[in-house]
XYZ file of C-alpha atoms in Angstrom:
530
model
C 0.329 -8.028 -49.584
C -2.390 -9.984 -47.821
C -2.168 -10.308 -44.044
C -1.074 -13.698 -42.815
C -3.146 -15.644 -40.319
C -1.863 -15.233 -36.794
C -0.598 -18.801 -36.544
C 1.388 -18.488 -39.769
C 2.642 -14.963 -39.224
C 4.371 -15.505 -35.886
C 7.768 -16.412 -37.375
C 7.516 -13.245 -39.427
C 6.608 -11.321 -36.288
C 9.599 -12.653 -34.418
C 12.008 -11.814 -37.231
C 10.535 -8.541 -38.437
C 9.299 -6.438 -35.584
C 12.657 -6.088 -33.845
C 15.036 -7.043 -36.622
C 17.855 -4.888 -37.845
C 16.917 -1.799 -39.757
C 18.461 -2.904 -43.063
C 17.859 -6.111 -44.946
C 20.744 -7.969 -46.609
C 19.724 -6.392 -49.909
C 20.172 -2.945 -48.431
C 23.886 -2.988 -47.735
C 25.392 0.450 -48.444
C 28.248 0.987 -50.809
C 31.804 0.696 -49.577
C 32.090 4.469 -49.370
C 29.276 4.594 -46.814
C 29.002 3.159 -43.332
C 28.120 -0.452 -42.701
C 24.614 -1.365 -41.575
C 23.973 -1.643 -37.820
C 24.413 -4.937 -36.045
C 21.303 -7.039 -35.461
C 19.388 -6.211 -32.303
C 18.481 -8.538 -29.457
C 19.450 -12.000 -30.623
C 17.046 -13.519 -28.161
C 14.094 -11.638 -29.615
C 15.143 -12.399 -33.174
C 15.228 -16.133 -32.592
C 11.636 -16.479 -31.420
C 9.976 -19.714 -32.442
C 6.422 -20.129 -33.716
C 3.801 -20.402 -31.016
C 2.944 -23.956 -30.082
C -0.347 -24.315 -28.205
C 0.055 -25.845 -24.762
C -2.445 -27.728 -22.592
C -5.692 -26.011 -21.849
C -5.479 -23.374 -19.170
C -9.160 -23.726 -18.380
C -11.331 -26.384 -16.825
C -14.999 -25.618 -17.272
C -17.373 -26.961 -14.657
C -19.605 -29.868 -15.518
C -21.716 -29.170 -18.568
C -19.791 -26.157 -19.870
C -18.262 -26.387 -23.304
C -14.503 -26.962 -23.302
C -12.398 -23.894 -23.752
C -9.561 -23.282 -26.135
C -6.101 -24.506 -25.354
C -3.939 -21.984 -23.576
C -0.166 -21.760 -23.797
C 2.211 -22.923 -21.144
C 3.139 -19.366 -20.326
C -0.035 -18.863 -18.274
C -0.799 -22.439 -17.250
C -0.817 -22.065 -13.481
C -1.366 -25.777 -12.843
C 2.274 -26.598 -13.378
C 4.293 -26.448 -10.145
C 6.613 -23.478 -10.122
C 9.235 -22.839 -7.464
C 10.564 -19.307 -7.879
C 13.898 -18.419 -6.261
C 13.523 -17.859 -2.531
C 16.183 -15.149 -2.517
C 13.602 -12.818 -4.055
C 11.271 -13.017 -1.058
C 10.967 -10.020 1.283
C 12.073 -9.998 4.892
C 10.104 -12.215 7.252
C 9.601 -9.159 9.453
C 6.660 -7.167 8.030
C 7.611 -4.220 10.264
C 11.046 -3.848 8.667
C 11.969 -0.169 8.370
C 15.201 0.471 6.431
C 17.281 3.297 7.848
C 20.483 3.085 5.776
C 20.913 3.707 2.020
C 22.600 0.338 1.483
C 19.485 -1.363 2.842
C 17.464 -0.162 -0.155
C 20.223 -0.426 -2.754
C 19.420 -2.993 -5.447
C 22.072 -5.709 -5.315
C 20.188 -8.568 -7.003
C 18.707 -8.568 -10.505
C 16.934 -11.814 -11.338
C 15.291 -12.815 -14.653
C 11.931 -14.502 -14.042
C 9.272 -16.106 -16.209
C 5.606 -15.196 -16.077
C 4.808 -18.414 -14.222
C 7.426 -17.565 -11.617
C 6.024 -14.055 -11.328
C 2.522 -15.410 -10.654
C 3.885 -17.825 -8.040
C 5.827 -15.023 -6.348
C 2.756 -12.792 -6.256
C 0.645 -15.511 -4.674
C 3.340 -16.117 -2.084
C 4.249 -12.542 -1.197
C 1.452 -10.176 -2.192
C 0.152 -8.358 0.894
C -3.472 -8.242 -0.284
C -3.450 -12.006 -0.783
C -2.012 -12.595 2.678
C -4.579 -10.259 4.219
C -7.388 -12.172 2.503
C -6.144 -15.456 3.947
C -5.938 -13.904 7.415
C -9.546 -12.753 7.052
C -10.501 -16.302 6.101
C -8.789 -17.681 9.197
C -10.655 -15.097 11.259
C -13.972 -16.268 9.790
C -13.085 -19.870 10.611
C -12.429 -18.841 14.202
C -15.828 -17.136 14.175
C -17.483 -20.435 13.243
C -15.768 -22.180 16.139
C -17.070 -19.442 18.433
C -20.623 -19.917 17.125
C -20.446 -23.698 17.529
C -19.358 -23.253 21.145
C -22.899 -22.067 21.960
C -24.153 -25.630 21.414
C -22.403 -26.808 24.560
C -23.241 -26.112 28.217
C -21.109 -23.764 30.260
C -19.427 -24.885 33.477
C -18.287 -22.242 35.959
C -16.398 -22.674 39.213
C -15.665 -20.041 41.825
C -14.081 -19.993 45.274
C -13.943 -17.199 47.830
C -11.846 -17.006 50.989
C -12.631 -13.940 53.115
C -11.740 -12.399 56.463
C -14.393 -10.088 57.927
C -14.093 -7.755 60.905
C -17.741 -7.041 61.775
C -18.574 -3.499 62.891
C -21.918 -4.717 64.243
C -20.210 -7.216 66.537
C -17.874 -4.441 67.747
C -20.848 -2.251 68.698
C -22.501 -5.185 70.459
C -19.364 -5.758 72.531
C -19.322 -2.102 73.596
C -22.942 -2.361 74.685
C -22.203 -5.361 76.792
C -19.441 -3.504 78.620
C -22.092 -1.131 80.040
C -24.201 -4.102 81.150
C -23.962 -5.295 84.731
C -23.675 -8.840 83.515
C -20.895 -8.141 81.008
C -18.503 -10.411 82.788
C -20.983 -13.255 82.524
C -21.952 -12.599 78.868
C -18.407 -12.120 77.540
C -17.390 -10.504 74.212
C -18.238 -11.810 70.744
C -15.427 -12.444 68.282
C -15.654 -9.690 65.618
C -13.368 -11.430 63.093
C -14.717 -14.223 60.887
C -12.671 -16.290 58.411
C -14.856 -18.064 55.825
C -14.675 -20.147 52.663
C -17.323 -20.288 49.920
C -16.949 -22.582 46.867
C -19.416 -22.952 44.013
C -19.715 -24.993 40.798
C -22.508 -24.098 38.353
C -23.660 -25.703 35.089
C -25.857 -23.769 32.627
C -27.332 -24.790 29.292
C -29.600 -22.876 26.926
C -32.212 -25.310 25.663
C -33.910 -22.772 23.403
C -32.758 -19.242 22.661
C -35.317 -18.121 20.117
C -33.316 -19.406 17.136
C -30.262 -17.247 17.866
C -27.793 -20.143 18.103
C -28.584 -21.902 14.774
C -28.808 -18.533 13.010
C -25.366 -17.504 14.254
C -23.885 -20.851 13.215
C -25.318 -20.574 9.700
C -24.127 -16.976 9.505
C -20.594 -18.034 10.474
C -20.636 -20.824 7.888
C -21.687 -18.440 5.142
C -19.075 -15.933 6.324
C -16.408 -18.575 5.717
C -17.738 -19.137 2.209
C -17.804 -15.386 1.620
C -14.155 -15.097 2.617
C -13.215 -18.106 0.489
C -14.770 -16.348 -2.489
C -12.928 -13.182 -1.500
C -9.632 -15.074 -1.576
C -10.508 -16.440 -5.031
C -11.406 -12.971 -6.238
C -8.228 -11.371 -4.888
C -6.092 -14.207 -6.265
C -7.623 -13.701 -9.702
C -7.112 -9.960 -9.499
C -3.502 -10.345 -8.344
C -2.903 -12.783 -11.188
C -4.230 -10.210 -13.652
C -2.167 -7.433 -12.071
C 0.944 -9.614 -12.250
C 0.370 -10.522 -15.892
C -0.345 -6.894 -16.754
C 2.793 -5.672 -14.966
C 4.854 -8.420 -16.602
C 3.578 -7.534 -20.073
C 4.168 -3.857 -19.338
C 7.806 -4.593 -18.550
C 8.031 -6.715 -21.693
C 6.742 -3.769 -23.690
C 9.162 -1.387 -21.980
C 12.110 -3.654 -22.747
C 11.059 -3.938 -26.378
C 10.534 -0.180 -26.611
C 14.137 0.265 -25.535
C 15.248 -2.123 -28.295
C 13.124 -0.274 -30.848
C 14.485 3.110 -29.820
C 18.040 1.738 -29.853
C 17.405 0.559 -33.408
C 16.072 4.011 -34.260
C 19.228 5.590 -32.834
C 21.400 3.246 -34.897
C 19.412 4.088 -38.026
C 19.747 7.791 -37.286
C 23.482 7.409 -36.730
C 23.856 5.600 -40.042
C 21.811 8.258 -41.805
C 24.038 10.950 -40.297
C 27.157 9.127 -41.419
C 25.733 8.770 -44.927
C 24.867 12.470 -45.053
C 28.340 13.478 -43.870
C 30.049 11.217 -46.428
C 27.891 12.573 -49.225
C 28.657 16.127 -48.127
C 32.379 15.355 -48.133
C 32.047 13.879 -51.626
C 30.240 16.990 -52.837
C 27.005 15.106 -53.442
C 25.142 16.259 -50.344
C 24.333 19.507 -48.591
C 24.863 20.910 -45.116
C 21.094 21.023 -44.760
C 20.924 17.217 -45.067
C 23.544 16.855 -42.331
C 21.634 19.199 -40.020
C 18.391 17.295 -40.596
C 20.165 14.038 -39.775
C 21.623 15.533 -36.585
C 18.191 16.711 -35.457
C 16.738 13.281 -36.176
C 19.520 11.641 -34.134
C 18.905 14.007 -31.219
C 15.191 13.195 -31.265
C 15.943 9.475 -31.358
C 18.306 9.786 -28.392
C 15.623 11.619 -26.443
C 13.086 8.899 -27.221
C 15.609 6.299 -26.062
C 16.129 8.154 -22.784
C 12.380 8.222 -22.173
C 12.118 4.515 -23.007
C 14.877 3.685 -20.510
C 13.079 5.690 -17.829
C 9.826 3.854 -18.524
C 11.703 0.564 -18.330
C 13.034 1.380 -14.856
C 9.580 2.387 -13.640
C 8.045 -0.804 -15.060
C 10.620 -2.926 -13.245
C 9.852 -1.308 -9.906
C 6.134 -1.611 -10.580
C 6.487 -5.361 -11.108
C 8.565 -5.664 -7.929
C 5.804 -3.892 -6.015
C 3.079 -6.173 -7.377
C 5.140 -9.259 -6.529
C 5.904 -7.991 -3.022
C 9.636 -8.673 -3.316
C 12.494 -7.601 -1.071
C 13.905 -4.098 -0.726
C 17.130 -4.915 -2.578
C 15.679 -6.982 -5.419
C 14.949 -6.153 -9.042
C 13.580 -8.486 -11.708
C 13.863 -8.665 -15.468
C 11.892 -10.512 -18.134
C 12.856 -14.059 -19.094
C 9.958 -14.850 -21.460
C 9.823 -14.059 -25.143
C 7.317 -11.612 -26.570
C 4.728 -13.511 -28.567
C 0.953 -13.881 -28.707
C -0.097 -15.818 -25.625
C -2.797 -17.992 -27.199
C -6.244 -17.818 -28.725
C -9.854 -17.760 -27.536
C -12.300 -19.849 -29.519
C -15.542 -19.518 -27.550
C -18.108 -17.144 -29.078
C -19.034 -14.060 -27.104
C -22.403 -15.354 -25.912
C -20.961 -18.578 -24.469
C -18.182 -16.596 -22.840
C -20.712 -14.359 -21.081
C -22.685 -17.343 -19.766
C -19.473 -18.987 -18.591
C -18.513 -15.822 -16.716
C -21.941 -15.657 -15.048
C -21.515 -19.211 -13.808
C -17.921 -18.898 -12.637
C -17.406 -15.436 -11.205
C -16.907 -15.432 -7.457
C -18.346 -11.923 -7.167
C -21.853 -13.081 -8.109
C -21.857 -15.904 -5.589
C -20.530 -13.471 -3.002
C -23.651 -11.337 -3.322
C -25.870 -14.394 -2.869
C -23.864 -15.444 0.184
C -24.088 -11.910 1.565
C -27.865 -12.073 1.218
C -27.912 -15.315 3.209
C -25.773 -13.692 5.906
C -28.220 -10.791 6.201
C -31.095 -13.270 6.464
C -29.441 -15.044 9.394
C -28.724 -11.720 11.081
C -32.418 -10.937 10.797
C -33.228 -14.175 12.633
C -30.712 -13.238 15.317
C -32.433 -9.877 15.809
C -35.862 -11.498 16.195
C -34.508 -13.945 18.775
C -34.501 -11.131 21.356
C -38.317 -11.099 21.519
C -38.769 -14.872 21.491
C -38.877 -17.091 24.587
C -35.571 -18.157 26.111
C -35.407 -21.466 28.001
C -32.397 -22.621 29.997
C -31.603 -25.093 32.773
C -29.034 -24.812 35.532
C -27.519 -26.764 38.388
C -25.078 -25.626 41.057
C -23.323 -27.048 44.061
C -21.761 -24.932 46.808
C -19.660 -25.467 49.929
C -19.570 -22.976 52.843
C -17.464 -23.025 55.966
C -16.239 -20.736 58.766
C -12.710 -21.434 59.990
C -13.007 -20.040 63.531
C -16.039 -22.084 64.645
C -16.539 -25.745 65.366
C -19.336 -26.403 62.890
C -17.119 -27.468 59.959
C -18.077 -27.257 56.284
C -21.632 -27.215 54.956
C -22.714 -27.959 51.387
C -25.807 -27.726 49.248
C -27.067 -27.757 45.690
C -29.671 -26.198 43.453
C -31.238 -27.296 40.169
C -33.832 -25.520 38.125
C -34.994 -24.021 34.850
C -35.423 -20.464 33.682
C -37.877 -19.101 31.160
C -37.553 -15.534 29.947
C -39.712 -13.815 27.380
C -39.316 -10.153 26.536
C -42.725 -8.946 25.401
C -41.738 -5.355 24.724
C -38.365 -3.805 23.879
C -39.476 -0.494 22.458
C -39.472 -1.877 18.898
C -35.711 -2.545 18.880
C -35.899 -6.099 17.519
C -38.367 -5.147 14.798
C -36.185 -2.211 13.746
C -33.125 -4.441 13.513
C -35.159 -6.940 11.503
C -36.150 -4.191 9.073
C -32.511 -3.137 8.747
C -31.433 -6.637 7.800
C -34.318 -6.951 5.331
C -33.133 -3.771 3.606
C -29.578 -5.134 3.549
C -30.942 -8.220 1.789
C -32.487 -6.012 -0.881
C -29.184 -4.149 -1.226
C -27.419 -7.472 -1.824
C -29.955 -8.302 -4.538
C -29.386 -4.943 -6.243
C -25.622 -5.444 -5.949
C -26.006 -8.839 -7.596
C -27.733 -7.245 -10.572
C -25.133 -4.487 -10.749
C -22.256 -6.972 -10.557
C -23.847 -9.139 -13.236
C -24.029 -6.186 -15.617
C -20.446 -5.224 -14.795
C -19.235 -8.751 -15.524
C -20.934 -8.720 -18.904
C -19.313 -5.399 -19.733
C -15.870 -6.701 -18.706
C -16.297 -9.770 -20.913
C -17.500 -7.748 -23.895
C -14.734 -5.172 -23.480
C -11.969 -7.783 -23.234
C -13.466 -9.802 -26.095
C -13.633 -6.742 -28.342
C -10.074 -5.712 -27.467
C -8.873 -9.239 -28.188
C -10.413 -9.276 -31.664
C -9.101 -5.804 -32.455
C -5.588 -6.658 -31.278
C -5.617 -9.844 -33.344
C -6.385 -7.832 -36.462
C -3.819 -5.211 -35.496
C -1.097 -7.859 -35.231
C -1.767 -8.973 -38.787
C -1.903 -5.409 -40.075
C 1.192 -4.288 -38.175
C 3.175 -7.302 -39.389
C 2.584 -6.266 -42.994
C 3.268 -2.625 -42.100
C 6.699 -3.539 -40.699
C 7.565 -5.401 -43.887
C 6.476 -2.453 -46.025
C 8.289 0.073 -43.821
C 11.536 -1.891 -43.998
C 11.279 -2.090 -47.769
C 10.463 1.621 -47.922
C 13.560 2.469 -45.866
C 15.723 0.246 -48.039
C 14.543 1.991 -51.204
C 14.851 5.447 -49.631
C 18.471 4.762 -48.728
C 19.289 3.437 -52.182
C 17.707 6.499 -53.788
C 19.586 8.803 -51.427
C 22.891 7.049 -52.098
C 22.245 7.266 -55.827
C 21.576 10.989 -55.565
C 17.981 10.804 -56.771
C 16.378 10.841 -53.326
C 16.415 13.300 -50.447
C 17.476 13.081 -46.843
C 13.889 13.864 -45.885
C 12.723 10.674 -47.578
C 15.192 8.615 -45.527
C 14.254 10.277 -42.230
C 10.547 9.856 -42.959
C 11.111 6.187 -43.809
C 13.042 5.678 -40.567
C 10.250 7.308 -38.580
C 7.640 5.147 -40.292
C 9.635 1.993 -39.572
C 10.013 2.905 -35.898
C 6.289 3.637 -35.702
C 5.409 0.374 -37.455
C 7.587 -1.643 -35.082
C 6.029 0.156 -32.136
C 2.552 -0.557 -33.476
C 3.357 -4.242 -33.816
C 4.725 -4.342 -30.294
C 1.650 -2.550 -28.981
C -0.627 -4.944 -30.870
C 1.060 -8.036 -29.394
C 1.103 -6.665 -25.835
C -2.496 -5.459 -26.177
C -3.521 -8.884 -27.459
C -1.892 -10.655 -24.524
C -3.342 -8.162 -22.045
C -6.816 -8.547 -23.546
C -6.524 -12.329 -23.332
C -5.514 -12.078 -19.664
C -8.409 -9.682 -19.009
C -10.820 -12.066 -20.705
C -9.561 -14.931 -18.565
C -10.067 -12.733 -15.506
C -13.548 -11.769 -16.677
C -14.470 -15.451 -16.991
C -12.512 -16.266 -13.814
C -12.235 -19.519 -11.881
C -9.560 -20.950 -14.135
C -7.643 -23.744 -12.384
C -5.330 -21.330 -10.593
C -8.342 -19.477 -9.171
C -10.322 -22.454 -7.872
C -8.709 -22.484 -4.454
C -11.664 -24.019 -2.638
C -14.204 -26.694 -3.450
C -17.716 -25.543 -4.071
C -20.309 -26.612 -1.505
């Protein structure tokens, strides 16, 4: 049977990959057990994929990208439940078992998961705090453009030792009564106001301002990068939980098939048409299926906690999947255009260019130490002594200072050389990051194509495996087939369903990775470009 195109095969995918083990034509005879009930009704009733509005907006002259489904369209406003948020106290330290006991299980969609991650993820919050810190750094650099105004006041009481010695000397003088003693205690007040302004500082001030501006841009790009990475981590964790849930359904179906096979073998043995060996084989197969189900349930629990960790949810919260399992969309750009688009959009490349500009400004700051420094100043002071009759006296001073350090032991030149080397490092990092981006695009693109083909192949394999199991059961019931044939057919069907599940999840994960490799989709463009 020829493989169906992806768009036409999705209804078959929805109905085949997690359908019941037996088709209507495979109903056993009345003497044997009835077929198992259908599995997850929700997964059986999947509808064909309908493309949703484009999840990408390409800048200016870039070719338009393929439409993306609603499931990952981050432009739509999503308000996830607030009861999933963690405590407002980041220093919360649970000390009682009931404080970490899960008491809320909430189904969420992928859009809600992305919104929760952006709202609660600690890495994302840290990136925004770093951005705010950089903005404060710019305000600090701009403050150097203004003059400084200082005011000081001093009130002092002085008991002069010199005056005390002079008084003792006068006591030995014959005219001490005429000269009298000097007062050794003086109460004084000194007030000063001073204005300073650096007219020229060797280029330090403009260099520091430009450095602070580029630092803000660097942190904006860092926020974009972390947001894109968190989005990918969220999608990956969500798909992983989807796969774990479906694995549980598949293993439950395998257990039901094994139970039916065991019942058939026991009935045939009772009727004298089967052997004890067939019953033992069926029991072993059922035990293996139960073990696989136990492992699938364990993986499901781990996947749920992993998603909770990525989303940064509360201590007593657990989430489940609300979205259906289906291919998440298509990618129509050829590989070469995708690579160019990634080069133009990735924040990491611009970060390296911004880092180079920062190093250049730091080099100018280092050289400012051996350039002339020109400043002007003005001060006004008031001085008075409380225990005399002269009153207050005031004065002022205005002037200019010029300072030029002709020799500093080579410190400024060494710092300049350091920054020049850092600029070269940024250039090498740019080249390295560019090559890494190309590899990420090519890897995701290749995985996407392979998964697309695997979906088509696995869809046909599920159909063939179901038909093979149906025939194996009929042959076994008719006495012309063996129990081994039935068990092998069950194993092949379970493997085929697992392969189809893996193909769909791998396809969706590859598509998400490709979107991340291209980056700067609407949900990632948090800041306007300069």
